[in-house]
Short mmCIF file of N, CA and C in Angstrom, two decimals:
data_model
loop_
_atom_site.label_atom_id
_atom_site.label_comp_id
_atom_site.label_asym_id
_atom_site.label_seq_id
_atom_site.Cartn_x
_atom_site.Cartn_y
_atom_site.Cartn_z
N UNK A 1 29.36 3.46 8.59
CA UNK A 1 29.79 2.25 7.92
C UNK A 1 29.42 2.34 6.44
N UNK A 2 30.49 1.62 5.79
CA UNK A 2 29.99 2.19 4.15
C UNK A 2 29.81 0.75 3.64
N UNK A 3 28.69 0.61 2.69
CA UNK A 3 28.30 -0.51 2.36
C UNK A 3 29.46 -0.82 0.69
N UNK A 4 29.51 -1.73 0.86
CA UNK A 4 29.67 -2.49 -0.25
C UNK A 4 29.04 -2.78 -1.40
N UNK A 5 29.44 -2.31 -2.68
CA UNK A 5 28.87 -2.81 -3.66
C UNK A 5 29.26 -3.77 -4.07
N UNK A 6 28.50 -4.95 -4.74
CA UNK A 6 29.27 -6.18 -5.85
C UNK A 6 29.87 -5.62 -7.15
N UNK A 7 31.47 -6.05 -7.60
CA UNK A 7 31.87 -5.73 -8.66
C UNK A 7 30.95 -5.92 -9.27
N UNK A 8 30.90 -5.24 -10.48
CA UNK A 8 30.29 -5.96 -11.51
C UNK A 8 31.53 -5.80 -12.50
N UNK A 9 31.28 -6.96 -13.26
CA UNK A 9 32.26 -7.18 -14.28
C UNK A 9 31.64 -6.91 -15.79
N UNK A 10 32.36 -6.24 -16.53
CA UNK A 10 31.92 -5.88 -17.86
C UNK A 10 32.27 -6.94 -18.78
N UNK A 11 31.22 -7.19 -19.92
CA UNK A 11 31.61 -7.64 -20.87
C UNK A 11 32.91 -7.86 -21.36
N UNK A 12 33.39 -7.04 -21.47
CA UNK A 12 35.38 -6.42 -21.82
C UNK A 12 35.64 -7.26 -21.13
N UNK A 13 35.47 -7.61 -19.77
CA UNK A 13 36.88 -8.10 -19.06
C UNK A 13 36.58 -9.92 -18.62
N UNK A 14 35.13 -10.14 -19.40
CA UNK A 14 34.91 -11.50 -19.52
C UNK A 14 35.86 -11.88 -20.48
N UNK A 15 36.08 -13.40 -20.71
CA UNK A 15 36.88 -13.87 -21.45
C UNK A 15 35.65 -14.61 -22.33
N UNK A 16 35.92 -14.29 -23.72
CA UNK A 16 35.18 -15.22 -24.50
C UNK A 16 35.59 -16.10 -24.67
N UNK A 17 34.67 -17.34 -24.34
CA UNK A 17 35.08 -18.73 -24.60
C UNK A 17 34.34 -18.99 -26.07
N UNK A 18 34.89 -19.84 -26.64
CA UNK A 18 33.62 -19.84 -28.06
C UNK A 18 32.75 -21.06 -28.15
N UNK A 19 33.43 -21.86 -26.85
CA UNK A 19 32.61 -23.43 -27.39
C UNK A 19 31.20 -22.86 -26.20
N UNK A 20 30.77 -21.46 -25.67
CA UNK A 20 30.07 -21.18 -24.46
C UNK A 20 28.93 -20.04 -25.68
N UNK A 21 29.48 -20.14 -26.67
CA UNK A 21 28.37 -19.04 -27.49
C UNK A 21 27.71 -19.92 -28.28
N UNK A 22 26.44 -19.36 -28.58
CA UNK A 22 25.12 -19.60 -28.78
C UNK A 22 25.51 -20.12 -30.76
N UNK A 23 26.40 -19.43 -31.52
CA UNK A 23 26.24 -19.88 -32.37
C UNK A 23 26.97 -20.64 -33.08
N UNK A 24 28.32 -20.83 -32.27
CA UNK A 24 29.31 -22.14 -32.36
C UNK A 24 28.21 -23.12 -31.94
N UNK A 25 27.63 -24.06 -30.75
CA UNK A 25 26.88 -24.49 -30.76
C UNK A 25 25.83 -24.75 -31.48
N UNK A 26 25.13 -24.43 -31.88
CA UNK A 26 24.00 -24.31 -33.41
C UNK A 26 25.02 -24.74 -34.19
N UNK A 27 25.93 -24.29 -34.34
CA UNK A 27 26.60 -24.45 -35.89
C UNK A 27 27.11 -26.42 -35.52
N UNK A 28 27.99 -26.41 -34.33
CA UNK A 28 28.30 -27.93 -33.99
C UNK A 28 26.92 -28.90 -34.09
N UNK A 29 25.57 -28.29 -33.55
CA UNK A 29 24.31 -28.94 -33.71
C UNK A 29 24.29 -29.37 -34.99
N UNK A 30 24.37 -28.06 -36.11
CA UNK A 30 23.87 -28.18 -37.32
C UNK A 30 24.83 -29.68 -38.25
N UNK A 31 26.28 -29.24 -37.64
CA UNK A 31 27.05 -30.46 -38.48
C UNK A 31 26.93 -31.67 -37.70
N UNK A 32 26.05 -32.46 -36.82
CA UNK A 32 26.12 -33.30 -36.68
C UNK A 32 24.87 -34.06 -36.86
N UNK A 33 23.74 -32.77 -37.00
CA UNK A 33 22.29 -33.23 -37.69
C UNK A 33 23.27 -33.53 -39.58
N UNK A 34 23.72 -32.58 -40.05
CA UNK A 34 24.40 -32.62 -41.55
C UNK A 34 24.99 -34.36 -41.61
N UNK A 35 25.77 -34.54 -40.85
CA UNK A 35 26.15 -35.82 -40.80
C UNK A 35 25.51 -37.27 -41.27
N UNK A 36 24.89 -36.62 -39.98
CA UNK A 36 23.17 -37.75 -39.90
C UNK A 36 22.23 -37.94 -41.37
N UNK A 37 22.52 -36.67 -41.37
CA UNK A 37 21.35 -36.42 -42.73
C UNK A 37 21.98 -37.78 -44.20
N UNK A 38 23.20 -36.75 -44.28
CA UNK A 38 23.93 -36.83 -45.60
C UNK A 38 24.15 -39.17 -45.39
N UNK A 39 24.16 -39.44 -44.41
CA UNK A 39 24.11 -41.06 -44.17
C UNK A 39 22.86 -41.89 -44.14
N UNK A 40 22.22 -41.09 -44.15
CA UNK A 40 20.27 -41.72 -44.00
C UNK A 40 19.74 -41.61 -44.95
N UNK A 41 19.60 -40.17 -45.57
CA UNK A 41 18.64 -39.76 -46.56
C UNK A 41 18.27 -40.26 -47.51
N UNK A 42 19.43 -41.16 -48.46
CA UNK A 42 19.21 -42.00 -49.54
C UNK A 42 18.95 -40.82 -50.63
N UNK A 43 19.00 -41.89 -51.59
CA UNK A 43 18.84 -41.08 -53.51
C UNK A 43 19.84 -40.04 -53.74
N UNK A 44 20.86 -39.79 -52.75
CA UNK A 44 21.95 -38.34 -52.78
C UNK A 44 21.45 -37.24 -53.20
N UNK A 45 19.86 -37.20 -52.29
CA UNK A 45 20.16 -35.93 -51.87
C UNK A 45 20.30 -35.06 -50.82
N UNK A 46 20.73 -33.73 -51.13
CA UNK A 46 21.09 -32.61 -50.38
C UNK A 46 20.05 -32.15 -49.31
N UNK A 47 20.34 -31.58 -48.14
CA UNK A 47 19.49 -31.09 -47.31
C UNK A 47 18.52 -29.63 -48.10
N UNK A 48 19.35 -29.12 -49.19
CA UNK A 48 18.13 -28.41 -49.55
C UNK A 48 17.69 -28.54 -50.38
N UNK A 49 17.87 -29.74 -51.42
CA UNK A 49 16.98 -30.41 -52.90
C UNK A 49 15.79 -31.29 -51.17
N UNK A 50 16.16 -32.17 -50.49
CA UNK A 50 14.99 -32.65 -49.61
C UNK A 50 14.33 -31.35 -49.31
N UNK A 51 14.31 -30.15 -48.73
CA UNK A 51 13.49 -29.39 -48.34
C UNK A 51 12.37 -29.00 -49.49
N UNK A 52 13.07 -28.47 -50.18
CA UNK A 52 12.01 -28.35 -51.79
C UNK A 52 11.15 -29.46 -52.07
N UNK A 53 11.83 -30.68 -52.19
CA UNK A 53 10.77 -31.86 -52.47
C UNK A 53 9.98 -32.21 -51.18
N UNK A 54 10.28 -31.78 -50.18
CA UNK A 54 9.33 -32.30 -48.59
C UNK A 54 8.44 -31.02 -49.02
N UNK A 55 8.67 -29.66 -49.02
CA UNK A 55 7.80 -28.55 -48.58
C UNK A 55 6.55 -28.25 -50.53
N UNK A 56 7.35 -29.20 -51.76
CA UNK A 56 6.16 -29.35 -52.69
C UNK A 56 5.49 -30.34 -52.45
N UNK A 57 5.57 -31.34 -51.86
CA UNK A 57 4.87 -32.30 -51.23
C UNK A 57 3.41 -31.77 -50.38
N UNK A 58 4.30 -31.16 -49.52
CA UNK A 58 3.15 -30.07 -48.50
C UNK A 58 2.15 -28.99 -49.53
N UNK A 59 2.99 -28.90 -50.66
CA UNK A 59 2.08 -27.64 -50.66
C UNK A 59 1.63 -27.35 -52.13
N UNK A 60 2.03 -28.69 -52.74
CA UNK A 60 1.61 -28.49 -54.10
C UNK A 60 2.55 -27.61 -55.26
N UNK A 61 2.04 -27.63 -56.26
CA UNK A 61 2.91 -26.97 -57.38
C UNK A 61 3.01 -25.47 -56.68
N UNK A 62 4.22 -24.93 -56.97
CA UNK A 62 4.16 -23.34 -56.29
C UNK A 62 5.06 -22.71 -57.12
N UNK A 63 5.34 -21.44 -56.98
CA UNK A 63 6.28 -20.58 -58.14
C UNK A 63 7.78 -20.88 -57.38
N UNK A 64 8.74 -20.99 -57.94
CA UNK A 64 10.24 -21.29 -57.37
C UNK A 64 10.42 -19.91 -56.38
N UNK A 65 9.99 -18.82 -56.74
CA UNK A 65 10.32 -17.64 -55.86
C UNK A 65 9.33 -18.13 -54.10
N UNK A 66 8.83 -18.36 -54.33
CA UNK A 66 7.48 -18.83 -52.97
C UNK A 66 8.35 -19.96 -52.78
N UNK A 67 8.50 -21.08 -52.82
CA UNK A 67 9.58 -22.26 -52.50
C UNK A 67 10.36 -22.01 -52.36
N UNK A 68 11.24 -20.51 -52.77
CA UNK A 68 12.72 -20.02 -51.57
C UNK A 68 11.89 -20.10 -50.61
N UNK A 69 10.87 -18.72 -50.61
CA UNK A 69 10.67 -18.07 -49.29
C UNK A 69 10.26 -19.49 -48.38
N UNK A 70 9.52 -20.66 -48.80
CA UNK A 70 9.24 -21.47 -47.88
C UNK A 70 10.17 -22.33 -47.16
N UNK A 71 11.04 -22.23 -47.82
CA UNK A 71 12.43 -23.40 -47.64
C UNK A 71 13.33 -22.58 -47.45
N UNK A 72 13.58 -21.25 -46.81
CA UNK A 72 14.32 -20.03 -46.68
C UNK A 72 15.84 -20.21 -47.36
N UNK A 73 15.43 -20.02 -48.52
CA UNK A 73 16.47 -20.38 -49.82
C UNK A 73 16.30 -18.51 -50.28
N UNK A 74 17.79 -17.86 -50.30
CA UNK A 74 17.81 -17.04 -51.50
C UNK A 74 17.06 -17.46 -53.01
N UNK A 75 17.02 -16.45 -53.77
CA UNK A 75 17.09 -16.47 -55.06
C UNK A 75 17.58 -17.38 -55.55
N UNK A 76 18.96 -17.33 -55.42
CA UNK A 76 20.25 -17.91 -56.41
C UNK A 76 20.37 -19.11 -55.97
N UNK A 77 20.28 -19.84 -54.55
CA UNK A 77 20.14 -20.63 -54.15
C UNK A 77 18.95 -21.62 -54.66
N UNK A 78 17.59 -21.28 -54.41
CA UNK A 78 16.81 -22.08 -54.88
C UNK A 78 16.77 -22.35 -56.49
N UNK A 79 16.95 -21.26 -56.98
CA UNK A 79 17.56 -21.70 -58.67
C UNK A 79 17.99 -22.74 -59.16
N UNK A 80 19.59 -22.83 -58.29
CA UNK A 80 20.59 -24.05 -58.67
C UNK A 80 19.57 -25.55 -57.91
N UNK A 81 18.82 -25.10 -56.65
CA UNK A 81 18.09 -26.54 -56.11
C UNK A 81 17.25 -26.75 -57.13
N UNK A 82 16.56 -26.34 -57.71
CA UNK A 82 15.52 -26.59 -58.91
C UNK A 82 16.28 -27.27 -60.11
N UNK A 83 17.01 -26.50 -60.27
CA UNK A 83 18.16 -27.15 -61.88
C UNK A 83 18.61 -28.46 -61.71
N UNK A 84 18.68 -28.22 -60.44
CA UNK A 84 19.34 -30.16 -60.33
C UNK A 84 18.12 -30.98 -60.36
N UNK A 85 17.50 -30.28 -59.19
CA UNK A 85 16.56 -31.60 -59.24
C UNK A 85 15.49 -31.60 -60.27
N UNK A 86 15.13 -30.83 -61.94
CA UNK A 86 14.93 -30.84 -63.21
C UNK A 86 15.81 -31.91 -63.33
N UNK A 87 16.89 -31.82 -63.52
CA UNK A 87 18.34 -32.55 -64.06
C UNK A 87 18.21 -33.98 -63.92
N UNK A 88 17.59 -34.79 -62.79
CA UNK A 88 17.44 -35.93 -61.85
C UNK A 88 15.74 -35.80 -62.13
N UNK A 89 15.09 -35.10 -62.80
CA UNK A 89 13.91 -35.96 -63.07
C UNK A 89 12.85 -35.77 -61.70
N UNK A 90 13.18 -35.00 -61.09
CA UNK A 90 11.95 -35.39 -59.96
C UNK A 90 11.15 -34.18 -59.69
N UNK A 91 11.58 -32.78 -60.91
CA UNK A 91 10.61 -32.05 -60.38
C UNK A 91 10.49 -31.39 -62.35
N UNK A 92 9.64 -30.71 -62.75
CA UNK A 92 9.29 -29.88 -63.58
C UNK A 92 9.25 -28.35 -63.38
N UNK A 93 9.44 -27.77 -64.45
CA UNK A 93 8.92 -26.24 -64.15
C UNK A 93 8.48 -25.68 -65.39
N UNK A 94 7.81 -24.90 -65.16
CA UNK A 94 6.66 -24.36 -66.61
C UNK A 94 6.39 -22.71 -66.07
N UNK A 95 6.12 -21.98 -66.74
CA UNK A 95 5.79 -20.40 -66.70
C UNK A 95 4.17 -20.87 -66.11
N UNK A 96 4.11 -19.42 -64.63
CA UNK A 96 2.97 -19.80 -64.62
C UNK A 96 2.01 -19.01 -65.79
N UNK A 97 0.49 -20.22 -65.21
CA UNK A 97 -0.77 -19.48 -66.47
C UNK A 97 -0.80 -17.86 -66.52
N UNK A 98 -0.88 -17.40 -64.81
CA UNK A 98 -1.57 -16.69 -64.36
C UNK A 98 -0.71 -15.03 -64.70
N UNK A 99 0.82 -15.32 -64.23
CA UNK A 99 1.80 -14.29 -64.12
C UNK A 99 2.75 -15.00 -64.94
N UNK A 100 2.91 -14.84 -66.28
CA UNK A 100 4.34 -15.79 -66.98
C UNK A 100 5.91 -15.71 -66.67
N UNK A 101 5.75 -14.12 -65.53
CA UNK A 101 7.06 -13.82 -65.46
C UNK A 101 7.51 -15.00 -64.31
N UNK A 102 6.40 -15.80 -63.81
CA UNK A 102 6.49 -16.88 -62.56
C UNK A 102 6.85 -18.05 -63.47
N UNK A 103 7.94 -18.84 -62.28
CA UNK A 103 7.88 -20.26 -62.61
C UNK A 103 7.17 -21.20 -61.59
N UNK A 104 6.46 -22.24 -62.07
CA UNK A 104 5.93 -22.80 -61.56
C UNK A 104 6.88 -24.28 -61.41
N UNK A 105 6.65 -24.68 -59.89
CA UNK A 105 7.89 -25.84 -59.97
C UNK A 105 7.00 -27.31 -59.67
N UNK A 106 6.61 -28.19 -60.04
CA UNK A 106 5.82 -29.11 -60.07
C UNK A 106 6.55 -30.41 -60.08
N UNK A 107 6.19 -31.48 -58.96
CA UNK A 107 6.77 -32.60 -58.51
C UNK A 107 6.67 -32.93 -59.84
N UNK A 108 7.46 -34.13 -59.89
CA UNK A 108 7.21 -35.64 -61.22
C UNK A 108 6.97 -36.61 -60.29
N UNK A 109 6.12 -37.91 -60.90
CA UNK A 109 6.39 -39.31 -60.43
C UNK A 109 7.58 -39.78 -59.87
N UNK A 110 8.53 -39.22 -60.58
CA UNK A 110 9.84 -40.54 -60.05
C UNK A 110 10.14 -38.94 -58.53
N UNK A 111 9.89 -37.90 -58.69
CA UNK A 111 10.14 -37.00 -57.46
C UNK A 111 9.06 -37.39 -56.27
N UNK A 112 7.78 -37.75 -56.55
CA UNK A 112 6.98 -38.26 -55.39
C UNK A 112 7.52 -39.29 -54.94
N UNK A 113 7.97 -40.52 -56.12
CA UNK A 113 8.70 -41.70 -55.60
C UNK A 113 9.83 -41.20 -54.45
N UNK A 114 10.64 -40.51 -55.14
CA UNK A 114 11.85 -40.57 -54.10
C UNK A 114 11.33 -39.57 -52.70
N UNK A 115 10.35 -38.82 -52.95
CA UNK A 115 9.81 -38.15 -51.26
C UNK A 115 9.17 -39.33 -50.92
N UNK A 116 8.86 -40.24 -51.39
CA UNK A 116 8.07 -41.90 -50.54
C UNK A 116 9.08 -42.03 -49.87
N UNK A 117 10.17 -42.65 -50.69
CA UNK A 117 11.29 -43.34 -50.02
C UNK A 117 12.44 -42.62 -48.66
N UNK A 118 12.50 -41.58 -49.10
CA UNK A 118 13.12 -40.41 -48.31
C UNK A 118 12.27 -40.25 -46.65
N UNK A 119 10.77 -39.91 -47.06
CA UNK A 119 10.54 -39.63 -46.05
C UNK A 119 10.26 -40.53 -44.13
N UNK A 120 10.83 -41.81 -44.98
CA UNK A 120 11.00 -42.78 -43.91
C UNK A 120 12.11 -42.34 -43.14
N UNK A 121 13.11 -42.39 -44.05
CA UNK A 121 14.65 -41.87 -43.75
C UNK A 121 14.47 -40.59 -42.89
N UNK A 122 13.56 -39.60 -43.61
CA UNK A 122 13.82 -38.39 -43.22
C UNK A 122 13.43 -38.61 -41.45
N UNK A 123 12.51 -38.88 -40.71
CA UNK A 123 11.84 -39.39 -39.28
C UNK A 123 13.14 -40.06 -38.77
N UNK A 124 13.46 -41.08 -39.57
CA UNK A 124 14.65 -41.58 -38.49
C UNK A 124 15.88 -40.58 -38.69
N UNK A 125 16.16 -39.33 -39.19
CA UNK A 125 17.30 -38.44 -38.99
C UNK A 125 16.95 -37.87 -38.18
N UNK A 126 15.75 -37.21 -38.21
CA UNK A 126 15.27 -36.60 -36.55
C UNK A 126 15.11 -37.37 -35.54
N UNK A 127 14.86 -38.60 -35.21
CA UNK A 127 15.19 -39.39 -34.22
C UNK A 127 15.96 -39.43 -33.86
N UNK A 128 17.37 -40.01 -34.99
CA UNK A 128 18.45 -39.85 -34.27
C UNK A 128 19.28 -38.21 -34.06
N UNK A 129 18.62 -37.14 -34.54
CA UNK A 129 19.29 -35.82 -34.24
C UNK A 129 19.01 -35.46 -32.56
N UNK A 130 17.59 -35.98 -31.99
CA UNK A 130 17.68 -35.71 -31.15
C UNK A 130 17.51 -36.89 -29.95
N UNK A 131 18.10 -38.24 -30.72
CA UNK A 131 18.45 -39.37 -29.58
C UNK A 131 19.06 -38.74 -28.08
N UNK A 132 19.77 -37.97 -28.29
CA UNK A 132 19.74 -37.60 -26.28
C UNK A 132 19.14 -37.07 -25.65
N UNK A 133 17.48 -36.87 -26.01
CA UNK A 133 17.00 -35.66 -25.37
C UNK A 133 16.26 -36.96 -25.14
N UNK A 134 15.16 -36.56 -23.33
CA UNK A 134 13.76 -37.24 -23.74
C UNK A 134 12.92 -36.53 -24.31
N UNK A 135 11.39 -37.22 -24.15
CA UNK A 135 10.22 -36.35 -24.50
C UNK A 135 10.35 -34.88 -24.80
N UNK A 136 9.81 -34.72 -23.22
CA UNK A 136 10.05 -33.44 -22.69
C UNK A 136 10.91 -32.50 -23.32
N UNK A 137 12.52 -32.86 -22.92
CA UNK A 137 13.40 -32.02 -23.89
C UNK A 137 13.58 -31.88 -25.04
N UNK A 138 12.72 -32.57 -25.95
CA UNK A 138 12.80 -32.41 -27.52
C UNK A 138 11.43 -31.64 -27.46
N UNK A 139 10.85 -31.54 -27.15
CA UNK A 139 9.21 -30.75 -27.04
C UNK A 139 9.85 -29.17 -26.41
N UNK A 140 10.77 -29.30 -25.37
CA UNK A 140 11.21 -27.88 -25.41
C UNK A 140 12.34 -27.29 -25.82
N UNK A 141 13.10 -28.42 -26.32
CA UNK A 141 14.11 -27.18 -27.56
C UNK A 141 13.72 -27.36 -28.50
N UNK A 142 12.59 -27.97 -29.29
CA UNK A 142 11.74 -27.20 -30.52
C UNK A 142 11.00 -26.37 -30.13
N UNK A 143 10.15 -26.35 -28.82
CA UNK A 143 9.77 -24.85 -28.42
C UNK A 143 10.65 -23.60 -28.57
N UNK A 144 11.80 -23.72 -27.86
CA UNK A 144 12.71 -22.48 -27.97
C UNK A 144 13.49 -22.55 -28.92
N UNK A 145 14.04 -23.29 -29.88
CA UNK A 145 14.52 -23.06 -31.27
C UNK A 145 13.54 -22.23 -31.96
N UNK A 146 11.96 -22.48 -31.80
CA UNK A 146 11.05 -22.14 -32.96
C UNK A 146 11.15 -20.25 -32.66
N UNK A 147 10.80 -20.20 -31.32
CA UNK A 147 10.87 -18.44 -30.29
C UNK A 147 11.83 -17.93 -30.91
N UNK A 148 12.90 -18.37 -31.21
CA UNK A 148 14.61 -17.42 -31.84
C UNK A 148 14.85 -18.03 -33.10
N UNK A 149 14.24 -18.45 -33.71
CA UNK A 149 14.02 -18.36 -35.59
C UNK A 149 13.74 -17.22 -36.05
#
């Protein structure tokens, strides 16, 4: 008697669905946290002028190159976030003491003001980003979002 194997089916002859992949999803996640954001946030700003002003908040005056890497901003990217928000008054930048070829990017008053006001806003965008989950499931897809970052 001859046994049977189970087909197995190859990749190839699956059908890709796209609304079933991992980064259509993320990406549909991402525009409906974007949504949320861009209606809450107040003062108009951008999800990555808020990251810069939330993560100098956290961490004090820092060189614009260290505030990409913290706010995972290219170069060119965090540049133009700095220029604006110079432009709007809520942050400074000066050569540092130490290395002059560094810029140093340093909140202003009216930039702490608007991380006051923002960061109320900012709690209720994550509330409502993850209004369908309970507890539990927001405790474990920030667990496994954080694992595949």
């Amino acid at each position: 008697m001859q046994v049977r194997r189970p087909v197995r089916r190859s990749r190839a002859n699956t059908p890709y669905v796209l609304d079933d992949q991992v980064g259509f999803i993320l990406r549909q996640v991402g525009q409906r946290h974007a949504a949320i954001f861009a209606a809450r946030i107040g003062d108009d700003l951008t999800m990555t002028q808020w990251a810069a002003l939330a993560k100098l908040t956290e961490t004090g005056p820092c060189s614009q190159n260290l505030l990409g890497r913290l706010t995972a901003m290219d170069a060119a990217t965090i540049k133009g976030v700095v220029d604006r928000l110079v432009r709007r008054g809520f942050v400074v930048t000066r050569p540092d003491t130490e290395d002059g070829r560094l810029l140093v990017v340093v909140l202003t008053p009216a930039g702490e003001e608007a991380v006051a006001r923002a960061s109320v806003n900012a709690f209720a965008i994550t509330e409502e980003t993850l209004a369908p989950l309970d507890a539990a499931e927001r405790a474990m897809l920030l667990k496994l979002l954080d694992r595949i970052r």
